């Protein structure tokens, strides 16, 4: 879809929204083009390509708001969608907090490769399969894929904003377990994003570490006895813990007044060891974004600075509802700053604990209490990794764990869409 087509559809939709009576409106049109290679039973079996497009419509009338998305861009479908949108808005509740972004200078943004290097994609996967056979013969690769995705999007509103972005990147994923004559392990999975296929597939993200872990888990054993000790959180498990804090300062819990952190702005909420940033404008973030979904130019942000909560993650609507300040971005692209202690020293200083590879658990309670199963994890005793664990229960409180962090590793795993070190927490229950 070319620029003229985008202008035509968006101009048509904006005019129709105004004609039917919407006082304020926002429209965005995005199109995705994907080329994907898949691996099945150790063989590259499929190269497929596809495209998708979506027109998002949002309007405000009499302090009432509605929004919807459509894929059919014919004038007749846009007309019927706007009629439906008007009916939805009139039937909704009025809210003084509804508004749209103010006028801002227009922007055109480009990031990443604008076309796929199919030869590089094939070579990357093919070399990975050869590497697996040579170095990890016990690995069973259930699913593996590498795709190139290019997204073109444009957003306009009735206040005059006009943002356009074209972004291309590569996405890799792998799901696997290990199997030998003695048994089989549970499935593990990981993925990465990148602008460039400039290193072997197994060196992206945590793939190599997880392959080794899967093979070791063929000798997994149960926990000797329940105990309370240290928890070393790997980068693969980090989102469960950091995600609790991030989710707690977004619109939903903040508006509902259930957030544990609602009165903690500019106060310490975690260990002083933690500095967490959201960097959508980082040149090395393939999933970055130059403008938010509600129509504001994005900026990089420090969420935690040495444990102090520097900002909530509120949209313009959330800010109006709570009386707080709107965040300068909408999260994602998270970077947890590394520390200065080698991971080996973190393990060596652990009297008893667990190295957590993955947490299988439901969402924690509003106050942070959780219980789950440690997957792909290891038992640590007297400063040494003893053996991989069969399913072991982990319980505690997310907020308390974040406050108890004593060490942050100097090593970092770059997944492309986030960068995380290892963290060491105190007083966690295992059984």
Short mmCIF file of C-alpha atoms in Angstrom, two decimals:
data_model
loop_
_atom_site.label_atom_id
_atom_site.label_comp_id
_atom_site.label_asym_id
_atom_site.label_seq_id
_atom_site.Cartn_x
_atom_site.Cartn_y
_atom_site.Cartn_z
CA UNK A 1 0.00 0.00 0.00
CA UNK A 2 1.59 3.28 -1.06
CA UNK A 3 1.49 6.71 0.60
CA UNK A 4 -1.30 7.97 -1.65
CA UNK A 5 -3.51 5.04 -0.62
CA UNK A 6 -2.90 5.79 3.06
CA UNK A 7 -3.81 9.44 2.54
CA UNK A 8 -6.95 8.52 0.63
CA UNK A 9 -8.35 6.08 3.20
CA UNK A 10 -7.46 8.19 6.22
CA UNK A 11 -8.77 11.42 4.69
CA UNK A 12 -11.99 9.70 3.71
CA UNK A 13 -12.48 8.21 7.19
CA UNK A 14 -11.68 11.47 8.97
CA UNK A 15 -14.15 13.45 6.88
CA UNK A 16 -16.89 10.87 7.42
CA UNK A 17 -16.33 10.90 11.18
CA UNK A 18 -16.80 14.65 11.22
CA UNK A 19 -19.81 14.52 8.90
CA UNK A 20 -21.75 12.15 11.18
CA UNK A 21 -21.18 14.41 14.17
CA UNK A 22 -18.07 13.27 16.01
CA UNK A 23 -16.49 16.27 17.71
CA UNK A 24 -13.08 14.67 18.04
CA UNK A 25 -11.61 11.72 16.18
CA UNK A 26 -8.49 9.66 15.62
CA UNK A 27 -7.71 7.31 12.75
CA UNK A 28 -4.73 5.07 12.12
CA UNK A 29 -3.98 2.73 9.26
CA UNK A 30 -1.31 0.05 9.43
CA UNK A 31 -0.18 -2.65 7.05
CA UNK A 32 2.13 -5.57 7.82
CA UNK A 33 4.14 -7.58 5.34
CA UNK A 34 5.77 -10.78 6.58
CA UNK A 35 8.11 -13.34 5.05
CA UNK A 36 8.66 -16.40 7.23
CA UNK A 37 10.83 -19.51 7.22
CA UNK A 38 9.74 -22.50 9.33
CA UNK A 39 11.53 -25.60 10.55
CA UNK A 40 9.71 -28.90 10.92
CA UNK A 41 11.37 -32.11 12.11
CA UNK A 42 14.79 -30.60 11.68
CA UNK A 43 14.24 -29.44 8.10
CA UNK A 44 13.42 -26.01 6.66
CA UNK A 45 10.08 -26.82 5.10
CA UNK A 46 8.24 -23.63 4.36
CA UNK A 47 8.78 -20.10 3.09
CA UNK A 48 5.57 -18.15 3.22
CA UNK A 49 4.67 -14.53 2.87
CA UNK A 50 1.56 -12.63 3.75
CA UNK A 51 0.21 -9.18 4.41
CA UNK A 52 -2.44 -7.68 6.64
CA UNK A 53 -3.91 -4.25 7.12
CA UNK A 54 -6.08 -2.60 9.74
CA UNK A 55 -7.94 0.70 9.94
CA UNK A 56 -8.55 1.89 13.50
CA UNK A 57 -11.33 4.42 14.09
CA UNK A 58 -12.03 6.30 17.31
CA UNK A 59 -14.46 9.13 17.96
CA UNK A 60 -15.82 11.29 20.80
CA UNK A 61 -19.26 12.86 20.84
CA UNK A 62 -21.04 14.45 23.83
CA UNK A 63 -18.18 13.24 26.09
CA UNK A 64 -18.85 9.66 24.93
CA UNK A 65 -16.26 7.56 23.15
CA UNK A 66 -16.10 4.44 21.00
CA UNK A 67 -13.50 2.74 18.85
CA UNK A 68 -13.25 -0.20 16.46
CA UNK A 69 -11.01 -1.70 13.81
CA UNK A 70 -11.75 -3.02 10.32
CA UNK A 71 -9.75 -4.77 7.60
CA UNK A 72 -12.01 -4.04 4.62
CA UNK A 73 -11.08 -0.59 3.32
CA UNK A 74 -13.88 -0.14 0.80
CA UNK A 75 -15.86 3.08 1.17
CA UNK A 76 -19.03 1.13 1.92
CA UNK A 77 -17.36 -0.76 4.79
CA UNK A 78 -15.81 2.40 6.22
CA UNK A 79 -19.25 4.05 6.05
CA UNK A 80 -20.96 1.18 7.86
CA UNK A 81 -18.18 1.03 10.46
CA UNK A 82 -18.57 4.73 11.23
CA UNK A 83 -22.33 4.29 11.55
CA UNK A 84 -21.69 1.44 13.98
CA UNK A 85 -19.12 3.54 15.83
CA UNK A 86 -21.62 6.35 16.28
CA UNK A 87 -24.22 3.91 17.65
CA UNK A 88 -21.63 2.50 20.07
CA UNK A 89 -20.60 5.95 21.27
CA UNK A 90 -24.15 7.16 21.86
CA UNK A 91 -24.84 4.04 23.91
CA UNK A 92 -21.76 4.42 26.12
CA UNK A 93 -21.26 6.37 29.34
CA UNK A 94 -20.07 9.97 29.24
CA UNK A 95 -16.65 10.69 30.71
CA UNK A 96 -14.98 14.10 30.99
CA UNK A 97 -11.57 12.41 30.75
CA UNK A 98 -12.04 11.46 27.11
CA UNK A 99 -9.93 13.57 24.75
CA UNK A 100 -7.46 13.31 21.88
CA UNK A 101 -3.85 14.40 21.55
CA UNK A 102 -3.23 18.09 20.81
CA UNK A 103 -1.63 19.33 17.60
CA UNK A 104 2.07 18.47 17.31
CA UNK A 105 4.60 18.83 14.49
CA UNK A 106 4.12 16.10 11.88
CA UNK A 107 6.72 13.36 11.70
CA UNK A 108 7.88 10.68 9.27
CA UNK A 109 10.01 7.93 10.79
CA UNK A 110 11.92 4.95 9.41
CA UNK A 111 13.71 2.17 11.30
CA UNK A 112 15.34 -1.12 10.41
CA UNK A 113 15.77 -2.92 7.09
CA UNK A 114 13.11 -2.08 4.53
CA UNK A 115 13.27 -5.45 2.80
CA UNK A 116 14.14 -9.00 3.80
CA UNK A 117 17.47 -10.63 3.12
CA UNK A 118 16.05 -14.06 2.32
CA UNK A 119 19.46 -15.60 1.67
CA UNK A 120 20.66 -14.48 5.10
CA UNK A 121 17.48 -15.82 6.70
CA UNK A 122 17.90 -19.23 5.09
CA UNK A 123 21.61 -19.38 5.91
CA UNK A 124 20.89 -18.45 9.53
CA UNK A 125 18.36 -21.24 10.04
CA UNK A 126 20.31 -23.80 8.03
CA UNK A 127 23.49 -23.12 10.02
CA UNK A 128 21.50 -23.37 13.25
CA UNK A 129 20.18 -26.81 12.35
CA UNK A 130 23.70 -27.98 11.54
CA UNK A 131 24.93 -26.53 14.82
CA UNK A 132 22.23 -28.40 16.76
CA UNK A 133 23.17 -31.75 15.26
CA UNK A 134 26.84 -31.19 16.02
CA UNK A 135 26.70 -29.59 19.48
CA UNK A 136 23.28 -30.48 20.92
CA UNK A 137 22.29 -33.91 19.57
CA UNK A 138 19.79 -34.54 22.38
CA UNK A 139 17.71 -31.46 21.54
CA UNK A 140 14.34 -32.01 19.89
CA UNK A 141 13.34 -28.83 18.08
CA UNK A 142 9.53 -28.82 18.18
CA UNK A 143 9.07 -25.44 16.52
CA UNK A 144 11.51 -22.97 15.06
CA UNK A 145 10.97 -20.00 12.78
CA UNK A 146 12.60 -16.85 11.49
CA UNK A 147 10.58 -14.08 9.90
CA UNK A 148 11.04 -10.62 8.49
CA UNK A 149 8.21 -8.19 9.21
CA UNK A 150 7.78 -4.70 7.80
CA UNK A 151 5.06 -2.50 9.27
CA UNK A 152 3.92 0.77 7.74
CA UNK A 153 1.57 2.91 9.81
CA UNK A 154 0.10 6.37 9.72
CA UNK A 155 -1.95 8.15 12.39
CA UNK A 156 -4.01 11.34 12.11
CA UNK A 157 -6.54 13.06 14.33
CA UNK A 158 -8.95 15.98 14.14
CA UNK A 159 -6.50 18.24 15.98
CA UNK A 160 -4.08 17.87 13.09
CA UNK A 161 -1.50 15.30 14.22
CA UNK A 162 0.03 13.33 11.36
CA UNK A 163 2.63 10.65 12.15
CA UNK A 164 3.99 8.01 9.79
CA UNK A 165 6.41 5.18 10.47
CA UNK A 166 7.90 2.32 8.47
CA UNK A 167 9.73 -0.29 10.57
CA UNK A 168 11.35 -3.56 9.54
CA UNK A 169 12.88 -6.26 11.72
CA UNK A 170 13.62 -9.97 12.03
CA UNK A 171 11.98 -12.21 14.63
CA UNK A 172 13.29 -15.61 15.68
CA UNK A 173 11.67 -18.18 17.92
CA UNK A 174 12.41 -21.69 19.14
CA UNK A 175 10.49 -24.28 21.17
CA UNK A 176 12.35 -27.40 22.19
CA UNK A 177 13.11 -30.04 24.78
CA UNK A 178 15.77 -32.67 25.29
CA UNK A 179 15.42 -36.42 24.93
CA UNK A 180 17.76 -39.36 25.42
CA UNK A 181 17.59 -43.03 26.45
CA UNK A 182 16.86 -42.07 30.05
CA UNK A 183 13.99 -39.64 29.62
CA UNK A 184 12.57 -36.43 28.21
CA UNK A 185 12.39 -32.89 29.57
CA UNK A 186 9.55 -30.38 29.58
CA UNK A 187 9.29 -27.90 26.73
CA UNK A 188 11.12 -24.62 26.86
CA UNK A 189 10.87 -21.69 24.51
CA UNK A 190 12.49 -18.37 23.74
CA UNK A 191 12.75 -15.77 21.03
CA UNK A 192 14.49 -12.63 19.88
CA UNK A 193 14.12 -9.56 17.68
CA UNK A 194 16.87 -7.94 15.66
CA UNK A 195 17.50 -5.43 12.91
CA UNK A 196 20.40 -7.49 11.54
CA UNK A 197 21.23 -11.18 11.17
CA UNK A 198 24.83 -10.43 11.99
CA UNK A 199 25.52 -13.35 14.31
CA UNK A 200 24.65 -17.06 14.46
CA UNK A 201 21.05 -17.90 15.37
CA UNK A 202 22.06 -19.63 18.61
CA UNK A 203 23.86 -16.53 19.85
CA UNK A 204 20.76 -14.33 19.83
CA UNK A 205 18.99 -13.82 23.14
CA UNK A 206 19.35 -16.76 25.53
CA UNK A 207 19.09 -19.59 22.99
CA UNK A 208 22.48 -21.18 23.66
CA UNK A 209 22.02 -21.01 27.44
CA UNK A 210 18.61 -22.66 27.23
CA UNK A 211 19.83 -25.41 24.92
CA UNK A 212 22.50 -26.35 27.46
CA UNK A 213 19.97 -26.15 30.26
CA UNK A 214 17.54 -28.45 28.46
CA UNK A 215 20.21 -31.12 28.09
CA UNK A 216 21.18 -30.82 31.75
CA UNK A 217 17.55 -31.22 32.79
CA UNK A 218 17.64 -34.83 31.60
CA UNK A 219 19.28 -35.42 35.01
CA UNK A 220 16.79 -33.37 37.02
CA UNK A 221 16.01 -34.30 40.61
CA UNK A 222 13.45 -33.19 43.18
CA UNK A 223 14.23 -30.61 45.83
CA UNK A 224 15.77 -32.35 48.88
CA UNK A 225 13.52 -30.50 51.33
CA UNK A 226 11.51 -27.33 51.52
CA UNK A 227 13.44 -24.23 52.57
CA UNK A 228 13.53 -20.45 52.52
CA UNK A 229 16.48 -19.03 50.67
CA UNK A 230 17.83 -17.00 47.76
CA UNK A 231 16.27 -16.72 44.33
CA UNK A 232 18.44 -15.90 41.33
CA UNK A 233 16.14 -14.65 38.59
CA UNK A 234 17.38 -15.27 35.06
CA UNK A 235 16.65 -12.83 32.21
CA UNK A 236 14.15 -15.35 30.79
CA UNK A 237 12.10 -15.20 34.01
CA UNK A 238 12.46 -11.45 34.53
CA UNK A 239 9.18 -10.31 32.97
CA UNK A 240 7.17 -12.10 35.66
CA UNK A 241 8.78 -9.94 38.35
CA UNK A 242 9.43 -6.65 36.59
CA UNK A 243 6.06 -7.08 34.88
CA UNK A 244 4.27 -7.00 38.23
CA UNK A 245 5.59 -3.52 38.96
CA UNK A 246 5.02 -2.27 35.42
CA UNK A 247 1.47 -3.60 35.30
CA UNK A 248 0.69 -2.05 38.68
CA UNK A 249 1.38 1.50 37.48
CA UNK A 250 -0.71 1.38 34.29
CA UNK A 251 -4.21 2.76 33.70
CA UNK A 252 -6.27 -0.20 34.98
CA UNK A 253 -5.06 -0.58 38.58
CA UNK A 254 -4.29 3.12 38.92
CA UNK A 255 -7.81 4.17 37.91
CA UNK A 256 -9.36 1.38 40.01
CA UNK A 257 -7.24 2.56 42.96
CA UNK A 258 -5.93 -0.97 43.53
CA UNK A 259 -2.29 -0.37 42.66
CA UNK A 260 0.20 -1.12 45.41
CA UNK A 261 2.21 1.85 44.15
CA UNK A 262 -0.52 4.46 43.73
CA UNK A 263 0.92 6.74 46.45
CA UNK A 264 4.58 5.91 45.88
CA UNK A 265 5.64 8.30 43.11
CA UNK A 266 9.18 9.61 43.75
CA UNK A 267 9.56 7.17 46.64
CA UNK A 268 11.66 4.00 46.93
CA UNK A 269 9.58 0.98 45.85
CA UNK A 270 12.33 -1.58 45.11
CA UNK A 271 15.91 -2.25 46.08
CA UNK A 272 18.29 0.60 45.34
CA UNK A 273 20.06 -1.84 42.99
CA UNK A 274 17.36 -1.50 40.34
CA UNK A 275 17.26 1.10 37.58
CA UNK A 276 14.66 0.36 34.91
CA UNK A 277 14.17 2.33 31.69
CA UNK A 278 11.71 2.23 28.82
CA UNK A 279 13.59 3.17 25.63
CA UNK A 280 11.33 3.18 22.55
CA UNK A 281 13.71 5.60 20.78
CA UNK A 282 16.79 3.45 21.39
CA UNK A 283 18.42 2.80 18.01
CA UNK A 284 19.00 -0.83 19.05
CA UNK A 285 15.36 -1.60 19.91
CA UNK A 286 13.66 -3.31 16.95
CA UNK A 287 10.28 -3.02 18.70
CA UNK A 288 10.63 0.70 19.38
CA UNK A 289 8.05 3.29 18.42
CA UNK A 290 8.22 7.04 17.72
CA UNK A 291 4.62 7.82 18.73
CA UNK A 292 2.09 6.32 21.12
CA UNK A 293 -1.21 4.68 20.29
CA UNK A 294 -3.09 7.70 21.63
CA UNK A 295 -1.24 10.15 19.41
CA UNK A 296 1.73 11.60 21.30
CA UNK A 297 5.34 11.66 20.21
CA UNK A 298 7.21 9.17 22.37
CA UNK A 299 10.31 9.82 24.47
CA UNK A 300 12.63 7.59 26.47
CA UNK A 301 11.82 7.31 30.17
CA UNK A 302 13.34 6.15 33.44
CA UNK A 303 10.71 4.23 35.37
CA UNK A 304 12.92 3.27 38.34
CA UNK A 305 16.04 5.17 39.32
CA UNK A 306 18.01 3.33 42.01
CA UNK A 307 14.75 1.88 43.27
CA UNK A 308 12.79 5.15 43.24
CA UNK A 309 9.59 5.20 41.18
CA UNK A 310 10.05 8.12 38.80
CA UNK A 311 6.89 7.80 36.71
CA UNK A 312 3.61 5.98 36.36
CA UNK A 313 2.77 4.43 32.98
CA UNK A 314 -0.42 6.37 32.38
CA UNK A 315 -1.98 7.20 29.03
CA UNK A 316 -3.52 10.61 28.49
CA UNK A 317 -6.87 9.15 29.58
CA UNK A 318 -5.36 7.51 32.65
CA UNK A 319 -3.64 10.74 33.61
CA UNK A 320 -6.91 12.68 33.37
CA UNK A 321 -8.79 10.07 35.43
CA UNK A 322 -6.22 9.96 38.21
CA UNK A 323 -4.99 13.55 38.21
CA UNK A 324 -1.46 12.32 37.64
CA UNK A 325 1.01 13.10 34.86
CA UNK A 326 0.85 11.33 31.51
CA UNK A 327 3.83 9.06 30.83
CA UNK A 328 6.09 10.13 27.98
CA UNK A 329 5.71 6.70 26.37
CA UNK A 330 3.53 3.60 26.75
CA UNK A 331 6.12 1.19 28.10
CA UNK A 332 7.88 -1.75 26.49
CA UNK A 333 11.48 -1.66 25.24
CA UNK A 334 12.55 -2.28 28.83
CA UNK A 335 16.19 -2.07 29.89
CA UNK A 336 17.21 -3.11 33.40
CA UNK A 337 20.62 -1.60 34.06
CA UNK A 338 23.37 -4.17 34.81
CA UNK A 339 25.31 -4.26 38.05
CA UNK A 340 28.99 -4.93 38.66
CA UNK A 341 28.95 -8.47 40.05
CA UNK A 342 29.68 -11.49 37.86
CA UNK A 343 26.95 -14.10 37.81
CA UNK A 344 29.46 -16.70 39.01
CA UNK A 345 30.04 -14.67 42.18
CA UNK A 346 26.29 -14.31 42.76
CA UNK A 347 26.01 -18.09 42.69
CA UNK A 348 29.14 -18.59 44.81
CA UNK A 349 27.75 -16.36 47.57
CA UNK A 350 24.47 -18.31 47.75
CA UNK A 351 24.23 -20.63 50.75
CA UNK A 352 21.01 -22.21 49.49
CA UNK A 353 18.71 -21.14 46.71
CA UNK A 354 17.27 -21.68 43.27
CA UNK A 355 18.36 -20.38 39.87
CA UNK A 356 14.99 -19.73 38.25
CA UNK A 357 14.75 -20.35 34.51
CA UNK A 358 11.01 -19.90 34.14
CA UNK A 359 8.03 -19.37 36.44
CA UNK A 360 4.78 -21.14 35.63
CA UNK A 361 2.12 -19.31 37.62
CA UNK A 362 -1.08 -17.35 37.37
CA UNK A 363 -1.19 -13.58 37.74
CA UNK A 364 -0.13 -12.43 41.22
CA UNK A 365 -2.65 -10.76 43.52
CA UNK A 366 -2.93 -6.97 43.54
CA UNK A 367 -0.59 -6.83 46.52
CA UNK A 368 1.91 -9.18 44.88
CA UNK A 369 1.36 -12.56 46.50
CA UNK A 370 2.07 -15.46 44.14
CA UNK A 371 2.70 -19.18 44.00
CA UNK A 372 3.98 -21.09 41.00
CA UNK A 373 6.21 -23.83 39.66
CA UNK A 374 9.89 -23.32 38.91
CA UNK A 375 10.59 -24.65 35.44
CA UNK A 376 14.01 -25.11 33.82
CA UNK A 377 15.60 -24.27 37.17
CA UNK A 378 18.58 -25.37 39.32
CA UNK A 379 19.20 -26.07 43.00
CA UNK A 380 22.10 -24.15 44.56
CA UNK A 381 23.81 -25.27 47.77
CA UNK A 382 26.99 -23.96 49.43
CA UNK A 383 27.81 -21.67 46.53
CA UNK A 384 27.53 -24.28 43.80
CA UNK A 385 24.88 -25.39 41.33
CA UNK A 386 24.02 -28.93 42.46
CA UNK A 387 21.53 -30.22 39.89
CA UNK A 388 18.54 -29.24 37.75
CA UNK A 389 15.18 -29.46 39.50
CA UNK A 390 12.05 -31.33 38.71
CA UNK A 391 8.91 -29.26 39.31
CA UNK A 392 9.43 -27.22 42.45
CA UNK A 393 7.00 -24.79 44.07
CA UNK A 394 8.03 -21.16 44.55
CA UNK A 395 5.98 -18.74 46.64
CA UNK A 396 6.39 -15.25 47.98
CA UNK A 397 5.44 -11.66 47.26
CA UNK A 398 6.53 -9.88 44.08
CA UNK A 399 6.84 -6.48 45.72
CA UNK A 400 8.86 -7.90 48.63
CA UNK A 401 11.15 -9.77 46.23
CA UNK A 402 11.86 -6.58 44.26
CA UNK A 403 12.70 -4.81 47.53
CA UNK A 404 15.02 -7.63 48.60
CA UNK A 405 17.27 -7.62 45.52
CA UNK A 406 20.84 -7.67 46.80
CA UNK A 407 22.83 -8.24 43.61
CA UNK A 408 22.56 -7.45 39.91
CA UNK A 409 24.83 -9.21 37.43
CA UNK A 410 27.21 -7.47 35.09
CA UNK A 411 26.16 -9.94 32.37
CA UNK A 412 23.12 -9.00 30.29
CA UNK A 413 20.94 -10.88 27.80
CA UNK A 414 19.74 -8.79 24.88
CA UNK A 415 16.47 -10.19 23.51
CA UNK A 416 16.11 -7.30 21.08
CA UNK A 417 12.86 -6.08 22.62
CA UNK A 418 14.37 -5.87 26.14
CA UNK A 419 17.72 -6.18 27.91
CA UNK A 420 17.95 -7.86 31.30
CA UNK A 421 20.69 -8.99 33.73
CA UNK A 422 20.34 -11.64 36.46
CA UNK A 423 18.94 -10.57 39.87
CA UNK A 424 19.43 -12.13 43.28
CA UNK A 425 16.59 -11.87 45.79
CA UNK A 426 16.35 -12.92 49.43
CA UNK A 427 13.89 -14.89 51.58
CA UNK A 428 11.84 -16.79 49.01
CA UNK A 429 9.99 -20.01 49.85
CA UNK A 430 10.66 -23.27 47.98
CA UNK A 431 8.98 -26.63 48.41
#
